[in-house]
């Protein structure tokens, strides 16, 4: 004789703790908002610089002579990454500049990011003086990067 034993089939229950995923997603959303705000500020500074330039907005020589005002005109966009690194996307004109002027521009970018980062999370005074690890791109090609453990000096690939 067969006895029909019914075994209950239960669906697999999800015991995964999704808190870490939620926390990571929330952090990435914060970084996304931070980058959007940062680039909006960069664009407004660029518009102001181009307005000051008025006569000839394509004059690389004139812009490079006064980087305190026109440095933003060489930058397309900035991306802050979660590990205190930044990606800087530059214009074609940037490649024409001598390395010394490139460094001045990238240091200005680092200071802008650090100023905004101070509102996002605490930034130590030593971080201000050290700068952020930076990678520079031009037309989606790797143009240069800051040196390992020395974010104020750069290695250029051209």
JSON list of C-alpha atoms in Angstrom, two decimals:
[
{"chain": "A", "resi": 1, "resn": "UNK", "atom": "CA", "xyz": [0.00, 0.00, 0.00]},
{"chain": "A", "resi": 2, "resn": "UNK", "atom": "CA", "xyz": [1.10, 3.40, -0.84]},
{"chain": "A", "resi": 3, "resn": "UNK", "atom": "CA", "xyz": [0.64, 6.18, 1.57]},
{"chain": "A", "resi": 4, "resn": "UNK", "atom": "CA", "xyz": [0.47, 9.50, -0.01]},
{"chain": "A", "resi": 5, "resn": "UNK", "atom": "CA", "xyz": [2.62, 11.81, 2.01]},
{"chain": "A", "resi": 6, "resn": "UNK", "atom": "CA", "xyz": [2.10, 15.38, 1.10]},
{"chain": "A", "resi": 7, "resn": "UNK", "atom": "CA", "xyz": [5.15, 17.50, 1.48]},
{"chain": "A", "resi": 8, "resn": "UNK", "atom": "CA", "xyz": [4.51, 21.19, 1.51]},
{"chain": "A", "resi": 9, "resn": "UNK", "atom": "CA", "xyz": [6.43, 23.12, -1.08]},
{"chain": "A", "resi": 10, "resn": "UNK", "atom": "CA", "xyz": [7.52, 26.51, 0.11]},
{"chain": "A", "resi": 11, "resn": "UNK", "atom": "CA", "xyz": [8.89, 29.26, -2.01]},
{"chain": "A", "resi": 12, "resn": "UNK", "atom": "CA", "xyz": [12.39, 30.37, -1.32]},
{"chain": "A", "resi": 13, "resn": "UNK", "atom": "CA", "xyz": [12.35, 33.37, 0.91]},
{"chain": "A", "resi": 14, "resn": "UNK", "atom": "CA", "xyz": [14.65, 36.28, 0.32]},
{"chain": "A", "resi": 15, "resn": "UNK", "atom": "CA", "xyz": [16.72, 36.71, 3.44]},
{"chain": "A", "resi": 16, "resn": "UNK", "atom": "CA", "xyz": [19.09, 39.21, 1.86]},
{"chain": "A", "resi": 17, "resn": "UNK", "atom": "CA", "xyz": [19.55, 42.39, 3.80]},
{"chain": "A", "resi": 18, "resn": "UNK", "atom": "CA", "xyz": [18.98, 45.11, 1.21]},
{"chain": "A", "resi": 19, "resn": "UNK", "atom": "CA", "xyz": [20.10, 47.88, 3.54]},
{"chain": "A", "resi": 20, "resn": "UNK", "atom": "CA", "xyz": [23.62, 47.97, 2.06]},
{"chain": "A", "resi": 21, "resn": "UNK", "atom": "CA", "xyz": [22.22, 48.18, -1.48]},
{"chain": "A", "resi": 22, "resn": "UNK", "atom": "CA", "xyz": [19.87, 50.94, -0.44]},
{"chain": "A", "resi": 23, "resn": "UNK", "atom": "CA", "xyz": [22.68, 52.82, 1.29]},
{"chain": "A", "resi": 24, "resn": "UNK", "atom": "CA", "xyz": [24.95, 52.52, -1.76]},
{"chain": "A", "resi": 25, "resn": "UNK", "atom": "CA", "xyz": [22.17, 53.69, -4.07]},
{"chain": "A", "resi": 26, "resn": "UNK", "atom": "CA", "xyz": [21.47, 56.66, -1.83]},
{"chain": "A", "resi": 27, "resn": "UNK", "atom": "CA", "xyz": [25.18, 57.56, -1.79]},
{"chain": "A", "resi": 28, "resn": "UNK", "atom": "CA", "xyz": [25.43, 57.36, -5.59]},
{"chain": "A", "resi": 29, "resn": "UNK", "atom": "CA", "xyz": [22.35, 59.59, -5.88]},
{"chain": "A", "resi": 30, "resn": "UNK", "atom": "CA", "xyz": [24.08, 62.12, -3.62]},
{"chain": "A", "resi": 31, "resn": "UNK", "atom": "CA", "xyz": [27.19, 62.03, -5.81]},
{"chain": "A", "resi": 32, "resn": "UNK", "atom": "CA", "xyz": [25.04, 62.46, -8.91]},
{"chain": "A", "resi": 33, "resn": "UNK", "atom": "CA", "xyz": [23.36, 65.52, -7.40]},
{"chain": "A", "resi": 34, "resn": "UNK", "atom": "CA", "xyz": [26.74, 66.84, -6.29]},
{"chain": "A", "resi": 35, "resn": "UNK", "atom": "CA", "xyz": [28.17, 66.50, -9.82]},
{"chain": "A", "resi": 36, "resn": "UNK", "atom": "CA", "xyz": [25.11, 68.17, -11.32]},
{"chain": "A", "resi": 37, "resn": "UNK", "atom": "CA", "xyz": [25.39, 71.11, -8.93]},
{"chain": "A", "resi": 38, "resn": "UNK", "atom": "CA", "xyz": [29.16, 71.37, -9.47]},
{"chain": "A", "resi": 39, "resn": "UNK", "atom": "CA", "xyz": [28.86, 71.40, -13.27]},
{"chain": "A", "resi": 40, "resn": "UNK", "atom": "CA", "xyz": [26.02, 73.91, -13.13]},
{"chain": "A", "resi": 41, "resn": "UNK", "atom": "CA", "xyz": [28.30, 76.23, -11.17]},
{"chain": "A", "resi": 42, "resn": "UNK", "atom": "CA", "xyz": [31.14, 75.56, -13.63]},
{"chain": "A", "resi": 43, "resn": "UNK", "atom": "CA", "xyz": [28.86, 76.47, -16.56]},
{"chain": "A", "resi": 44, "resn": "UNK", "atom": "CA", "xyz": [27.77, 79.72, -14.93]},
{"chain": "A", "resi": 45, "resn": "UNK", "atom": "CA", "xyz": [31.43, 80.66, -14.27]},
{"chain": "A", "resi": 46, "resn": "UNK", "atom": "CA", "xyz": [32.24, 79.84, -17.92]},
{"chain": "A", "resi": 47, "resn": "UNK", "atom": "CA", "xyz": [29.37, 81.99, -19.19]},
{"chain": "A", "resi": 48, "resn": "UNK", "atom": "CA", "xyz": [30.57, 84.87, -17.03]},
{"chain": "A", "resi": 49, "resn": "UNK", "atom": "CA", "xyz": [34.14, 84.49, -18.30]},
{"chain": "A", "resi": 50, "resn": "UNK", "atom": "CA", "xyz": [32.98, 84.40, -21.93]},
{"chain": "A", "resi": 51, "resn": "UNK", "atom": "CA", "xyz": [30.84, 87.46, -21.32]},
{"chain": "A", "resi": 52, "resn": "UNK", "atom": "CA", "xyz": [33.94, 89.26, -20.02]},
{"chain": "A", "resi": 53, "resn": "UNK", "atom": "CA", "xyz": [35.91, 88.17, -23.04]},
{"chain": "A", "resi": 54, "resn": "UNK", "atom": "CA", "xyz": [33.14, 89.51, -25.37]},
{"chain": "A", "resi": 55, "resn": "UNK", "atom": "CA", "xyz": [35.18, 90.44, -28.44]},
{"chain": "A", "resi": 56, "resn": "UNK", "atom": "CA", "xyz": [36.79, 87.14, -29.34]},
{"chain": "A", "resi": 57, "resn": "UNK", "atom": "CA", "xyz": [35.65, 84.11, -27.32]},
{"chain": "A", "resi": 58, "resn": "UNK", "atom": "CA", "xyz": [37.90, 81.81, -29.37]},
{"chain": "A", "resi": 59, "resn": "UNK", "atom": "CA", "xyz": [41.16, 83.59, -28.55]},
{"chain": "A", "resi": 60, "resn": "UNK", "atom": "CA", "xyz": [43.19, 80.93, -26.75]},
{"chain": "A", "resi": 61, "resn": "UNK", "atom": "CA", "xyz": [46.09, 83.35, -26.29]},
{"chain": "A", "resi": 62, "resn": "UNK", "atom": "CA", "xyz": [43.97, 85.96, -24.54]},
{"chain": "A", "resi": 63, "resn": "UNK", "atom": "CA", "xyz": [42.30, 83.35, -22.35]},
{"chain": "A", "resi": 64, "resn": "UNK", "atom": "CA", "xyz": [45.58, 81.71, -21.38]},
{"chain": "A", "resi": 65, "resn": "UNK", "atom": "CA", "xyz": [47.12, 85.08, -20.43]},
{"chain": "A", "resi": 66, "resn": "UNK", "atom": "CA", "xyz": [44.56, 85.57, -17.67]},
{"chain": "A", "resi": 67, "resn": "UNK", "atom": "CA", "xyz": [43.73, 82.15, -16.26]},
{"chain": "A", "resi": 68, "resn": "UNK", "atom": "CA", "xyz": [42.25, 83.59, -13.05]},
{"chain": "A", "resi": 69, "resn": "UNK", "atom": "CA", "xyz": [39.26, 84.73, -15.07]},
{"chain": "A", "resi": 70, "resn": "UNK", "atom": "CA", "xyz": [39.19, 82.36, -18.06]},
{"chain": "A", "resi": 71, "resn": "UNK", "atom": "CA", "xyz": [40.27, 78.97, -16.68]},
{"chain": "A", "resi": 72, "resn": "UNK", "atom": "CA", "xyz": [36.72, 77.62, -16.83]},
{"chain": "A", "resi": 73, "resn": "UNK", "atom": "CA", "xyz": [36.59, 78.12, -20.60]},
{"chain": "A", "resi": 74, "resn": "UNK", "atom": "CA", "xyz": [39.02, 75.19, -20.99]},
{"chain": "A", "resi": 75, "resn": "UNK", "atom": "CA", "xyz": [36.84, 72.78, -18.96]},
{"chain": "A", "resi": 76, "resn": "UNK", "atom": "CA", "xyz": [33.85, 70.90, -20.37]},
{"chain": "A", "resi": 77, "resn": "UNK", "atom": "CA", "xyz": [32.77, 68.96, -17.29]},
{"chain": "A", "resi": 78, "resn": "UNK", "atom": "CA", "xyz": [33.95, 67.59, -13.96]},
{"chain": "A", "resi": 79, "resn": "UNK", "atom": "CA", "xyz": [32.98, 64.28, -12.36]},
{"chain": "A", "resi": 80, "resn": "UNK", "atom": "CA", "xyz": [33.61, 63.61, -8.69]},
{"chain": "A", "resi": 81, "resn": "UNK", "atom": "CA", "xyz": [34.04, 59.92, -7.96]},
{"chain": "A", "resi": 82, "resn": "UNK", "atom": "CA", "xyz": [33.25, 58.19, -4.69]},
{"chain": "A", "resi": 83, "resn": "UNK", "atom": "CA", "xyz": [36.89, 57.60, -3.73]},
{"chain": "A", "resi": 84, "resn": "UNK", "atom": "CA", "xyz": [37.92, 61.28, -3.63]},
{"chain": "A", "resi": 85, "resn": "UNK", "atom": "CA", "xyz": [39.02, 61.32, -7.25]},
{"chain": "A", "resi": 86, "resn": "UNK", "atom": "CA", "xyz": [37.90, 63.60, -10.03]},
{"chain": "A", "resi": 87, "resn": "UNK", "atom": "CA", "xyz": [37.67, 63.24, -13.77]},
{"chain": "A", "resi": 88, "resn": "UNK", "atom": "CA", "xyz": [38.15, 66.45, -15.72]},
{"chain": "A", "resi": 89, "resn": "UNK", "atom": "CA", "xyz": [36.99, 66.70, -19.33]},
{"chain": "A", "resi": 90, "resn": "UNK", "atom": "CA", "xyz": [38.78, 69.50, -21.18]},
{"chain": "A", "resi": 91, "resn": "UNK", "atom": "CA", "xyz": [38.46, 71.26, -24.54]},
{"chain": "A", "resi": 92, "resn": "UNK", "atom": "CA", "xyz": [40.78, 70.87, -27.53]},
{"chain": "A", "resi": 93, "resn": "UNK", "atom": "CA", "xyz": [42.26, 74.30, -26.71]},
{"chain": "A", "resi": 94, "resn": "UNK", "atom": "CA", "xyz": [43.56, 72.87, -23.44]},
{"chain": "A", "resi": 95, "resn": "UNK", "atom": "CA", "xyz": [45.97, 70.63, -25.37]},
{"chain": "A", "resi": 96, "resn": "UNK", "atom": "CA", "xyz": [47.61, 73.71, -26.95]},
{"chain": "A", "resi": 97, "resn": "UNK", "atom": "CA", "xyz": [48.52, 75.19, -23.57]},
{"chain": "A", "resi": 98, "resn": "UNK", "atom": "CA", "xyz": [51.97, 74.70, -22.04]},
{"chain": "A", "resi": 99, "resn": "UNK", "atom": "CA", "xyz": [52.12, 72.21, -19.18]},
{"chain": "A", "resi": 100, "resn": "UNK", "atom": "CA", "xyz": [52.56, 74.95, -16.56]},
{"chain": "A", "resi": 101, "resn": "UNK", "atom": "CA", "xyz": [49.26, 76.58, -17.55]},
{"chain": "A", "resi": 102, "resn": "UNK", "atom": "CA", "xyz": [47.52, 73.20, -17.66]},
{"chain": "A", "resi": 103, "resn": "UNK", "atom": "CA", "xyz": [48.60, 72.59, -14.08]},
{"chain": "A", "resi": 104, "resn": "UNK", "atom": "CA", "xyz": [47.23, 76.00, -13.03]},
{"chain": "A", "resi": 105, "resn": "UNK", "atom": "CA", "xyz": [43.87, 75.17, -14.57]},
{"chain": "A", "resi": 106, "resn": "UNK", "atom": "CA", "xyz": [43.66, 71.70, -13.01]},
{"chain": "A", "resi": 107, "resn": "UNK", "atom": "CA", "xyz": [44.61, 73.12, -9.61]},
{"chain": "A", "resi": 108, "resn": "UNK", "atom": "CA", "xyz": [41.75, 75.62, -9.99]},
{"chain": "A", "resi": 109, "resn": "UNK", "atom": "CA", "xyz": [39.42, 72.71, -10.78]},
{"chain": "A", "resi": 110, "resn": "UNK", "atom": "CA", "xyz": [40.65, 70.85, -7.69]},
{"chain": "A", "resi": 111, "resn": "UNK", "atom": "CA", "xyz": [40.02, 73.90, -5.49]},
{"chain": "A", "resi": 112, "resn": "UNK", "atom": "CA", "xyz": [36.53, 74.37, -6.94]},
{"chain": "A", "resi": 113, "resn": "UNK", "atom": "CA", "xyz": [35.67, 70.72, -6.27]},
{"chain": "A", "resi": 114, "resn": "UNK", "atom": "CA", "xyz": [37.11, 70.87, -2.74]},
{"chain": "A", "resi": 115, "resn": "UNK", "atom": "CA", "xyz": [35.09, 74.00, -1.98]},
{"chain": "A", "resi": 116, "resn": "UNK", "atom": "CA", "xyz": [31.90, 72.27, -3.09]},
{"chain": "A", "resi": 117, "resn": "UNK", "atom": "CA", "xyz": [32.95, 69.03, -1.41]},
{"chain": "A", "resi": 118, "resn": "UNK", "atom": "CA", "xyz": [33.26, 70.83, 1.90]},
{"chain": "A", "resi": 119, "resn": "UNK", "atom": "CA", "xyz": [29.47, 71.28, 1.83]},
{"chain": "A", "resi": 120, "resn": "UNK", "atom": "CA", "xyz": [28.96, 67.62, 0.85]},
{"chain": "A", "resi": 121, "resn": "UNK", "atom": "CA", "xyz": [31.30, 66.10, 3.44]},
{"chain": "A", "resi": 122, "resn": "UNK", "atom": "CA", "xyz": [34.02, 67.37, 5.73]},
{"chain": "A", "resi": 123, "resn": "UNK", "atom": "CA", "xyz": [37.29, 68.26, 4.01]},
{"chain": "A", "resi": 124, "resn": "UNK", "atom": "CA", "xyz": [40.45, 68.47, 6.08]},
{"chain": "A", "resi": 125, "resn": "UNK", "atom": "CA", "xyz": [42.93, 71.34, 5.65]},
{"chain": "A", "resi": 126, "resn": "UNK", "atom": "CA", "xyz": [45.56, 68.82, 4.52]},
{"chain": "A", "resi": 127, "resn": "UNK", "atom": "CA", "xyz": [43.22, 67.64, 1.75]},
{"chain": "A", "resi": 128, "resn": "UNK", "atom": "CA", "xyz": [42.98, 71.24, 0.51]},
{"chain": "A", "resi": 129, "resn": "UNK", "atom": "CA", "xyz": [46.75, 71.46, 0.28]},
{"chain": "A", "resi": 130, "resn": "UNK", "atom": "CA", "xyz": [47.19, 67.97, -1.20]},
{"chain": "A", "resi": 131, "resn": "UNK", "atom": "CA", "xyz": [44.42, 68.27, -3.80]},
{"chain": "A", "resi": 132, "resn": "UNK", "atom": "CA", "xyz": [42.45, 65.38, -5.25]},
{"chain": "A", "resi": 133, "resn": "UNK", "atom": "CA", "xyz": [43.61, 62.54, -7.46]},
{"chain": "A", "resi": 134, "resn": "UNK", "atom": "CA", "xyz": [42.76, 63.75, -10.95]},
{"chain": "A", "resi": 135, "resn": "UNK", "atom": "CA", "xyz": [42.41, 62.17, -14.36]},
{"chain": "A", "resi": 136, "resn": "UNK", "atom": "CA", "xyz": [42.17, 64.44, -17.40]},
{"chain": "A", "resi": 137, "resn": "UNK", "atom": "CA", "xyz": [40.35, 63.54, -20.62]},
{"chain": "A", "resi": 138, "resn": "UNK", "atom": "CA", "xyz": [40.10, 65.33, -23.95]},
{"chain": "A", "resi": 139, "resn": "UNK", "atom": "CA", "xyz": [37.62, 64.02, -26.53]},
{"chain": "A", "resi": 140, "resn": "UNK", "atom": "CA", "xyz": [37.20, 60.86, -24.45]},
{"chain": "A", "resi": 141, "resn": "UNK", "atom": "CA", "xyz": [40.97, 60.17, -24.69]},
{"chain": "A", "resi": 142, "resn": "UNK", "atom": "CA", "xyz": [43.15, 59.97, -21.62]},
{"chain": "A", "resi": 143, "resn": "UNK", "atom": "CA", "xyz": [45.26, 63.15, -21.66]},
{"chain": "A", "resi": 144, "resn": "UNK", "atom": "CA", "xyz": [46.92, 63.00, -18.25]},
{"chain": "A", "resi": 145, "resn": "UNK", "atom": "CA", "xyz": [46.66, 62.27, -14.56]},
{"chain": "A", "resi": 146, "resn": "UNK", "atom": "CA", "xyz": [47.99, 63.41, -11.22]},
{"chain": "A", "resi": 147, "resn": "UNK", "atom": "CA", "xyz": [50.94, 61.46, -9.88]},
{"chain": "A", "resi": 148, "resn": "UNK", "atom": "CA", "xyz": [50.40, 58.79, -7.26]},
{"chain": "A", "resi": 149, "resn": "UNK", "atom": "CA", "xyz": [50.62, 60.38, -3.77]},
{"chain": "A", "resi": 150, "resn": "UNK", "atom": "CA", "xyz": [51.32, 63.79, -5.35]},
{"chain": "A", "resi": 151, "resn": "UNK", "atom": "CA", "xyz": [48.09, 65.28, -6.66]},
{"chain": "A", "resi": 152, "resn": "UNK", "atom": "CA", "xyz": [49.68, 68.62, -7.52]},
{"chain": "A", "resi": 153, "resn": "UNK", "atom": "CA", "xyz": [52.03, 67.19, -10.17]},
{"chain": "A", "resi": 154, "resn": "UNK", "atom": "CA", "xyz": [50.88, 65.60, -13.39]},
{"chain": "A", "resi": 155, "resn": "UNK", "atom": "CA", "xyz": [51.92, 63.12, -16.03]},
{"chain": "A", "resi": 156, "resn": "UNK", "atom": "CA", "xyz": [50.78, 64.11, -19.53]},
{"chain": "A", "resi": 157, "resn": "UNK", "atom": "CA", "xyz": [50.23, 61.63, -22.36]},
{"chain": "A", "resi": 158, "resn": "UNK", "atom": "CA", "xyz": [50.93, 63.97, -25.29]}
]
